[in-house]
Amino acid sequence: MRAAARPDLAALRRRVEELSERCGRDPAHALAAARLSHLSGVEPGRIPAVMAGGAVELPLEQRVHQRFLRLRATRRDKHGREWPLAAIAEDFGAPGASLGPLNAGTGLPRLGHAAGVQRFFGVYAGFLLADGKSAVERALALTPEGRDDLEHLSHLTGITPQAIRLTLDGSPPRLPLKEQVRERFEHLRRTRVREDGQPHSLAAIAKSFDASGQSLTRLAQGEGLPNLAAAAGIQRFFGVEGGFLLADDAEALGTALTCLARELECAERQQENPMLAVLRAHDVRSIVTRAGRLSPQGWKSLADHLDDLLAREGQLGRPAGGATGGHPPAADPAAPHPAAEGPTAQDPAAEGGTR
């Protein structure tokens, strides 16, 4: 799916609000800028503009620098202190000084170092790279609450079906990062082709982020890793999330399964009992309130009418000898008898008692 085809943030926001209310949660809390910022890495002050579609995207170097600082500020050690650069870099076998330019905002880290930083802090593999829109989009998707065949999961993740089976069994294969990135890149070219069915050329991909096709040759041949800007450009070109090339198999598969679960949830809602859909779409409380004013004869007429409708829809055999009997709720002694009020033009349900 190309980047332009991604769901818009306004629709995602509405979905989160709806799910929050259905779960008995406060939508304002779920959509709080601080919470979305924690999940996405986008500065809290930029969240409203990104949500509204009016934010100017930051240059990649500045964006990665700010995300890194945010990770250190919000994911602290057990003593509440920021993790030192040496401790972060030691986790992926690099010297602390290698993260100096990233911390100071004077340069981008190597792709392997970016992967290590994200793994150290336990964030998704595109945390440092994702543009503001896709970062907030992901954060919204992670806020409250498919197809599960291996080929479809392979298409979503870039992992071979055999590797997916091993991953699901709890023993994911471990590829060197260079080999993993090359395989994912080739998977994108093979499965996201041009309109004529041919793979996008290296030159066309590189041109989308102002580079030369030659810059991707070593990646295509498995001889080296792209720099961070090229990795971000490749993922943006193919419309996949910012961590597609970097995510390890378990994380990539987890993301795909989460998306599939949401798709199934939506499909299930679309296939639900039509009556439930009608009840959700209309003011049921108003209907019940008016029906409660019916006389016993009115309730019988209403039950007859419902049985006729069900029989017409093939959902119920037309009952012999009339209705199976509908019974009104216990009358409220304080309420006036329906006959005393009489039907009104504004109260069509009340007309049932006179049929």
Coordinates of C-alpha atoms in Angstrom, one line a residue:
M1 CA 0.0 0.0 0.0
R2 CA 1.5 3.3 -1.1
A3 CA 1.8 6.1 1.5
A4 CA -1.0 8.1 -0.1
A5 CA -3.4 5.2 0.5
R6 CA -2.9 5.1 4.3
P7 CA -5.9 5.8 6.4
D8 CA -6.3 9.5 7.4
L9 CA -5.7 10.5 10.9
A10 CA -9.1 12.1 11.3
A11 CA -10.8 8.7 10.6
L12 CA -8.4 7.0 13.1
R13 CA -9.2 9.6 15.7
R14 CA -12.9 9.0 15.3
R15 CA -12.4 5.3 15.6
V16 CA -10.4 5.7 18.8
E17 CA -13.1 7.9 20.3
E18 CA -15.8 5.4 19.4
L19 CA -13.8 2.4 20.8
S20 CA -13.0 4.4 24.0
E21 CA -16.6 5.2 24.6
R22 CA -17.6 1.6 24.0
C23 CA -15.0 0.4 26.5
G24 CA -16.2 2.9 29.1
R25 CA -13.0 5.0 28.8
D26 CA -12.6 8.7 28.4
P27 CA -11.7 9.5 24.8
A28 CA -9.9 12.7 25.9
H29 CA -7.5 10.6 28.0
A30 CA -6.9 8.1 25.3
L31 CA -6.2 10.9 22.8
A32 CA -4.2 13.2 25.1
A33 CA -1.2 14.8 23.4
A34 CA 1.2 13.5 26.1
R35 CA 0.0 9.9 25.6
L36 CA 0.2 10.0 21.8
S37 CA 3.6 11.7 22.1
H38 CA 4.9 8.9 24.3
L39 CA 3.7 6.3 21.8
S40 CA 4.8 8.1 18.7
G41 CA 7.8 10.2 19.6
V42 CA 6.2 13.3 18.1
E43 CA 6.6 16.3 20.3
P44 CA 3.4 17.0 22.3
G45 CA 3.2 20.6 20.9
R46 CA 3.2 19.2 17.3
I47 CA 0.5 16.6 17.8
P48 CA -2.6 18.9 17.1
A49 CA -1.0 20.2 13.9
V50 CA -0.1 16.7 12.7
M51 CA -3.6 15.5 13.5
A52 CA -5.1 18.4 11.6
G53 CA -2.8 17.7 8.6
G54 CA -1.1 21.1 8.8
A55 CA 2.2 20.2 10.3
V56 CA 5.4 20.9 8.2
E57 CA 7.5 17.8 8.4
L58 CA 10.9 18.2 10.1
P59 CA 14.1 17.3 8.3
L60 CA 15.1 13.7 8.9
E61 CA 18.2 14.6 11.0
Q62 CA 16.2 16.9 13.3
R63 CA 13.4 14.4 13.6
V64 CA 15.6 11.5 14.5
H65 CA 17.5 13.7 17.0
Q66 CA 14.3 14.8 18.8
R67 CA 13.0 11.3 18.9
F68 CA 16.2 10.0 20.5
L69 CA 16.1 12.8 23.1
R70 CA 12.5 11.9 23.8
L71 CA 13.4 8.3 24.3
R72 CA 16.0 9.2 26.9
A73 CA 13.7 11.6 28.6
T74 CA 10.7 9.3 28.9
R75 CA 12.3 5.8 29.2
R76 CA 14.6 6.2 32.2
D77 CA 16.6 3.6 34.3
K78 CA 15.3 2.2 37.6
H79 CA 16.7 5.2 39.5
G80 CA 14.8 7.7 37.3
R81 CA 17.9 8.9 35.5
E82 CA 18.5 9.1 31.8
W83 CA 20.4 6.2 30.3
P84 CA 24.0 7.2 29.6
L85 CA 25.1 6.9 25.9
A86 CA 27.7 4.3 26.8
A87 CA 25.1 2.0 28.3
I88 CA 22.8 2.3 25.3
A89 CA 25.6 1.7 22.8
E90 CA 27.1 -1.2 24.8
D91 CA 23.8 -3.1 24.3
F92 CA 24.6 -3.4 20.6
G93 CA 28.3 -3.6 20.8
A94 CA 29.3 0.0 19.9
P95 CA 31.2 2.7 21.8
G96 CA 29.2 5.4 23.5
A97 CA 30.9 8.0 21.4
S98 CA 29.2 6.6 18.3
L99 CA 25.9 8.1 19.6
G100 CA 27.4 11.5 20.3
P101 CA 26.3 13.1 17.0
L102 CA 22.8 11.7 17.3
N103 CA 22.5 13.0 20.9
A104 CA 23.8 16.5 19.8
G105 CA 21.8 16.6 16.6
T106 CA 24.8 17.0 14.4
G107 CA 24.5 13.7 12.4
L108 CA 22.5 10.6 11.8
P109 CA 23.4 7.2 13.3
R110 CA 24.3 4.2 11.2
L111 CA 21.3 2.0 10.4
G112 CA 22.6 -0.8 12.7
H113 CA 22.9 1.7 15.5
A114 CA 19.4 3.1 14.9
A115 CA 18.1 -0.5 15.2
G116 CA 20.0 -1.0 18.4
V117 CA 18.7 2.2 20.0
Q118 CA 15.1 1.2 19.2
R119 CA 15.6 -2.3 20.5
F120 CA 17.3 -1.0 23.7
F121 CA 14.3 1.2 24.5
G122 CA 11.8 -1.4 23.5
V123 CA 10.0 0.8 20.9
Y124 CA 8.9 -0.3 17.4
A125 CA 11.5 -0.5 14.7
G126 CA 10.4 2.6 12.9
F127 CA 10.3 4.9 16.0
L128 CA 13.3 7.0 14.9
L129 CA 12.5 7.1 11.2
A130 CA 8.7 7.4 10.9
D131 CA 7.4 10.8 9.6
G132 CA 4.9 12.6 11.9
K133 CA 1.8 11.4 10.1
S134 CA 2.7 7.7 10.2
A135 CA 4.0 7.9 13.8
V136 CA 0.8 9.4 15.1
E137 CA -1.2 7.0 12.9
R138 CA 0.5 4.1 14.6
A139 CA 0.0 5.6 18.0
L140 CA -3.7 5.9 17.3
A141 CA -3.8 2.3 16.1
L142 CA -2.2 1.2 19.4
T143 CA -4.8 3.1 21.4
P144 CA -7.7 0.9 22.8
E145 CA -9.3 -1.4 22.1
G146 CA -7.5 -11.6 9.4
R147 CA -6.6 -13.4 7.4
D148 CA -4.0 -15.5 9.1
D149 CA -2.6 -17.6 6.2
L150 CA 1.2 -17.6 5.9
E151 CA 1.4 -16.2 2.4
H152 CA -0.6 -13.1 3.5
L153 CA 1.5 -12.6 6.6
S154 CA 4.6 -13.0 4.4
H155 CA 3.3 -10.2 2.1
L156 CA 2.7 -7.9 5.1
T157 CA 6.0 -8.6 6.8
G158 CA 8.6 -9.5 4.2
I159 CA 9.3 -12.7 6.2
T160 CA 9.2 -16.1 4.4
P161 CA 6.4 -18.4 5.3
Q162 CA 8.8 -20.9 6.7
A163 CA 10.4 -18.2 9.0
I164 CA 6.9 -17.1 10.0
R165 CA 6.0 -20.7 11.1
L166 CA 9.2 -20.8 13.2
T167 CA 8.5 -17.4 14.7
L168 CA 5.0 -18.4 15.7
D169 CA 6.4 -21.5 17.3
G170 CA 8.7 -19.3 19.4
S171 CA 12.0 -20.0 17.7
P172 CA 12.4 -17.1 15.1
P173 CA 15.5 -17.4 12.8
R174 CA 18.2 -14.8 13.5
L175 CA 19.5 -13.2 10.3
P176 CA 22.4 -10.7 10.3
L177 CA 20.9 -7.2 9.9
K178 CA 22.5 -6.7 6.5
E179 CA 20.9 -9.9 5.1
Q180 CA 17.5 -9.1 6.7
V181 CA 17.4 -5.6 5.2
R182 CA 18.4 -6.9 1.8
E183 CA 15.7 -9.6 1.9
R184 CA 13.0 -7.1 3.0
F185 CA 14.1 -4.7 0.2
E186 CA 13.9 -7.4 -2.4
H187 CA 10.5 -8.5 -1.0
L188 CA 9.2 -4.9 -1.5
R189 CA 10.4 -4.7 -5.1
R190 CA 8.9 -8.2 -5.8
T191 CA 5.5 -7.7 -4.3
R192 CA 4.9 -3.9 -4.8
V193 CA 5.4 -3.7 -8.5
R194 CA 4.6 -1.0 -11.2
E195 CA 1.3 -0.9 -13.0
D196 CA 2.9 -3.0 -15.9
G197 CA 3.8 -5.7 -13.4
Q198 CA 7.6 -5.0 -13.5
P199 CA 9.6 -4.2 -10.4
H200 CA 10.5 -0.5 -9.7
S201 CA 14.0 0.3 -10.8
L202 CA 16.6 1.2 -8.3
A203 CA 16.9 4.6 -10.1
A204 CA 13.1 5.3 -9.7
I205 CA 13.2 4.4 -6.0
A206 CA 16.3 6.5 -5.3
K207 CA 14.9 9.4 -7.2
S208 CA 12.0 9.6 -4.8
F209 CA 14.4 10.8 -2.1
D210 CA 16.8 12.7 -4.2
A211 CA 19.5 10.1 -4.5
S212 CA 21.0 8.1 -7.4
G213 CA 20.2 4.5 -8.3
Q214 CA 23.9 3.7 -7.7
S215 CA 23.4 4.4 -4.0
L216 CA 21.1 1.3 -3.7
T217 CA 23.2 -1.0 -5.8
R218 CA 25.2 -2.4 -2.8
L219 CA 22.0 -2.9 -0.9
A220 CA 20.4 -4.8 -3.8
Q221 CA 23.5 -7.0 -4.1
G222 CA 23.6 -7.7 -0.3
E223 CA 27.0 -6.0 0.1
G224 CA 26.0 -3.2 2.5
L225 CA 23.3 -1.3 4.4
P226 CA 21.7 1.9 3.2
N227 CA 22.2 4.9 5.3
L228 CA 19.3 6.0 7.5
A229 CA 18.0 8.6 5.0
A230 CA 17.9 6.0 2.2
A231 CA 16.1 3.5 4.5
A232 CA 13.5 6.0 5.3
G233 CA 13.1 6.9 1.6
I234 CA 12.7 3.3 0.6
Q235 CA 10.0 2.7 3.2
R236 CA 8.2 5.9 2.2
F237 CA 8.3 5.0 -1.5
F238 CA 6.7 1.6 -1.0
G239 CA 4.2 3.0 1.6
V240 CA 5.2 0.6 4.4
E241 CA 5.7 1.7 8.0
G242 CA 8.9 3.2 9.1
G243 CA 10.3 0.0 10.7
F244 CA 9.7 -2.4 7.8
L245 CA 13.3 -2.9 7.0
L246 CA 14.6 -2.9 10.6
A247 CA 12.0 -4.9 12.6
D248 CA 13.0 -8.3 13.7
D249 CA 10.8 -11.2 12.7
A250 CA 8.8 -11.3 16.0
E251 CA 8.1 -7.6 16.0
A252 CA 7.2 -7.5 12.3
L253 CA 4.8 -10.5 12.7
G254 CA 3.3 -9.0 15.8
T255 CA 2.5 -5.8 13.9
A256 CA 1.0 -7.7 11.0
L257 CA -1.2 -9.8 13.3
T258 CA -2.4 -6.7 15.2
C259 CA -3.5 -5.2 11.9
L260 CA -5.2 -8.3 10.8
A261 CA -7.0 -8.6 14.1
R262 CA -8.4 -5.1 13.6
E263 CA -9.5 -6.0 10.0
L264 CA -11.3 -9.0 11.3
E265 CA -12.9 -7.0 14.1
C266 CA -14.3 -4.5 11.5
A267 CA -15.5 -7.4 9.2
E268 CA -17.2 -9.0 12.2
R269 CA -19.0 -5.8 13.0
Q270 CA -20.2 -5.5 9.3
Q271 CA -21.5 -9.1 9.4
E272 CA -23.3 -8.8 12.7
N273 CA -27.0 -9.4 13.2
P274 CA -28.8 -6.7 11.2
M275 CA -31.1 -6.1 14.1
L276 CA -28.1 -5.2 16.3
A277 CA -26.9 -2.8 13.6
V278 CA -30.4 -1.2 13.6
L279 CA -30.4 -0.9 17.3
R280 CA -27.0 0.9 17.2
A281 CA -28.1 3.1 14.4
H282 CA -31.4 4.3 16.0
D283 CA -32.4 5.8 19.3
V284 CA -33.5 2.5 21.0
R285 CA -34.2 4.1 24.3
S286 CA -36.8 6.4 22.6
I287 CA -38.5 3.4 20.9
V288 CA -38.6 1.4 24.2
T289 CA -40.0 4.4 26.1
R290 CA -42.8 4.9 23.6
A291 CA -43.6 1.2 23.4
G292 CA -43.9 1.1 27.2
R293 CA -47.0 3.3 26.9
L294 CA -48.9 0.8 24.7
S295 CA -52.0 -1.0 26.0
P296 CA -52.0 -4.8 26.1
Q297 CA -53.8 -4.8 22.7
G298 CA -51.0 -2.5 21.4
W299 CA -48.3 -4.9 22.5
K300 CA -50.1 -7.8 20.8
S301 CA -50.3 -5.8 17.6
L302 CA -46.6 -4.9 17.8
A303 CA -45.7 -8.5 18.3
D304 CA -47.8 -9.6 15.3
H305 CA -46.1 -7.0 13.2
L306 CA -42.6 -8.1 14.2
D307 CA -43.5 -11.7 13.4
D308 CA -44.8 -10.7 10.0
L309 CA -41.5 -8.9 9.2
L310 CA -39.4 -11.8 10.4
A311 CA -41.4 -14.2 8.3
R312 CA -41.1 -11.9 5.3
E313 CA -37.3 -11.9 5.8
G314 CA -37.2 -15.7 6.1
Q315 CA -36.1 -15.6 9.7
L316 CA -39.2 -17.0 11.3
G317 CA -42.0 -19.3 10.2
R318 CA -45.2 -17.4 9.9
P319 CA -47.0 -18.4 13.1
A320 CA -50.4 -20.2 12.8
G321 CA -53.3 -18.5 14.5
G322 CA -51.6 -15.2 15.1
A323 CA -48.8 -14.0 17.3
T324 CA -46.9 -16.0 19.8
G325 CA -47.8 -13.4 22.3
G326 CA -46.0 -10.3 23.3
H327 CA -46.2 -9.0 26.9
P328 CA -45.9 -5.5 28.0
P329 CA -43.6 -4.6 30.8
A330 CA -45.0 -4.1 34.3
A331 CA -46.8 -0.8 34.4
D332 CA -45.5 2.1 36.4
P333 CA -48.3 2.9 38.9
A334 CA -47.2 6.5 38.9
A335 CA -47.6 6.8 35.1
P336 CA -50.9 7.8 33.5
H337 CA -52.8 5.0 31.7
P338 CA -52.2 5.2 28.0
A339 CA -55.9 5.5 27.3
A340 CA -56.1 8.6 29.4
E341 CA -53.6 10.4 27.2
G342 CA -54.8 9.2 23.8
P343 CA -52.6 8.9 20.7
T344 CA -51.0 11.9 19.2
A345 CA -49.7 12.7 15.7
Q346 CA -46.2 12.9 17.1
D347 CA -46.3 9.5 18.7
P348 CA -46.8 6.9 16.0
A349 CA -46.2 4.0 18.4
A350 CA -49.3 5.0 20.3
E351 CA -51.4 4.3 17.2
G352 CA -50.7 0.6 17.6
G353 CA -53.3 0.3 20.3
T354 CA -56.0 1.5 17.9
R355 CA -55.2 -0.8 15.0

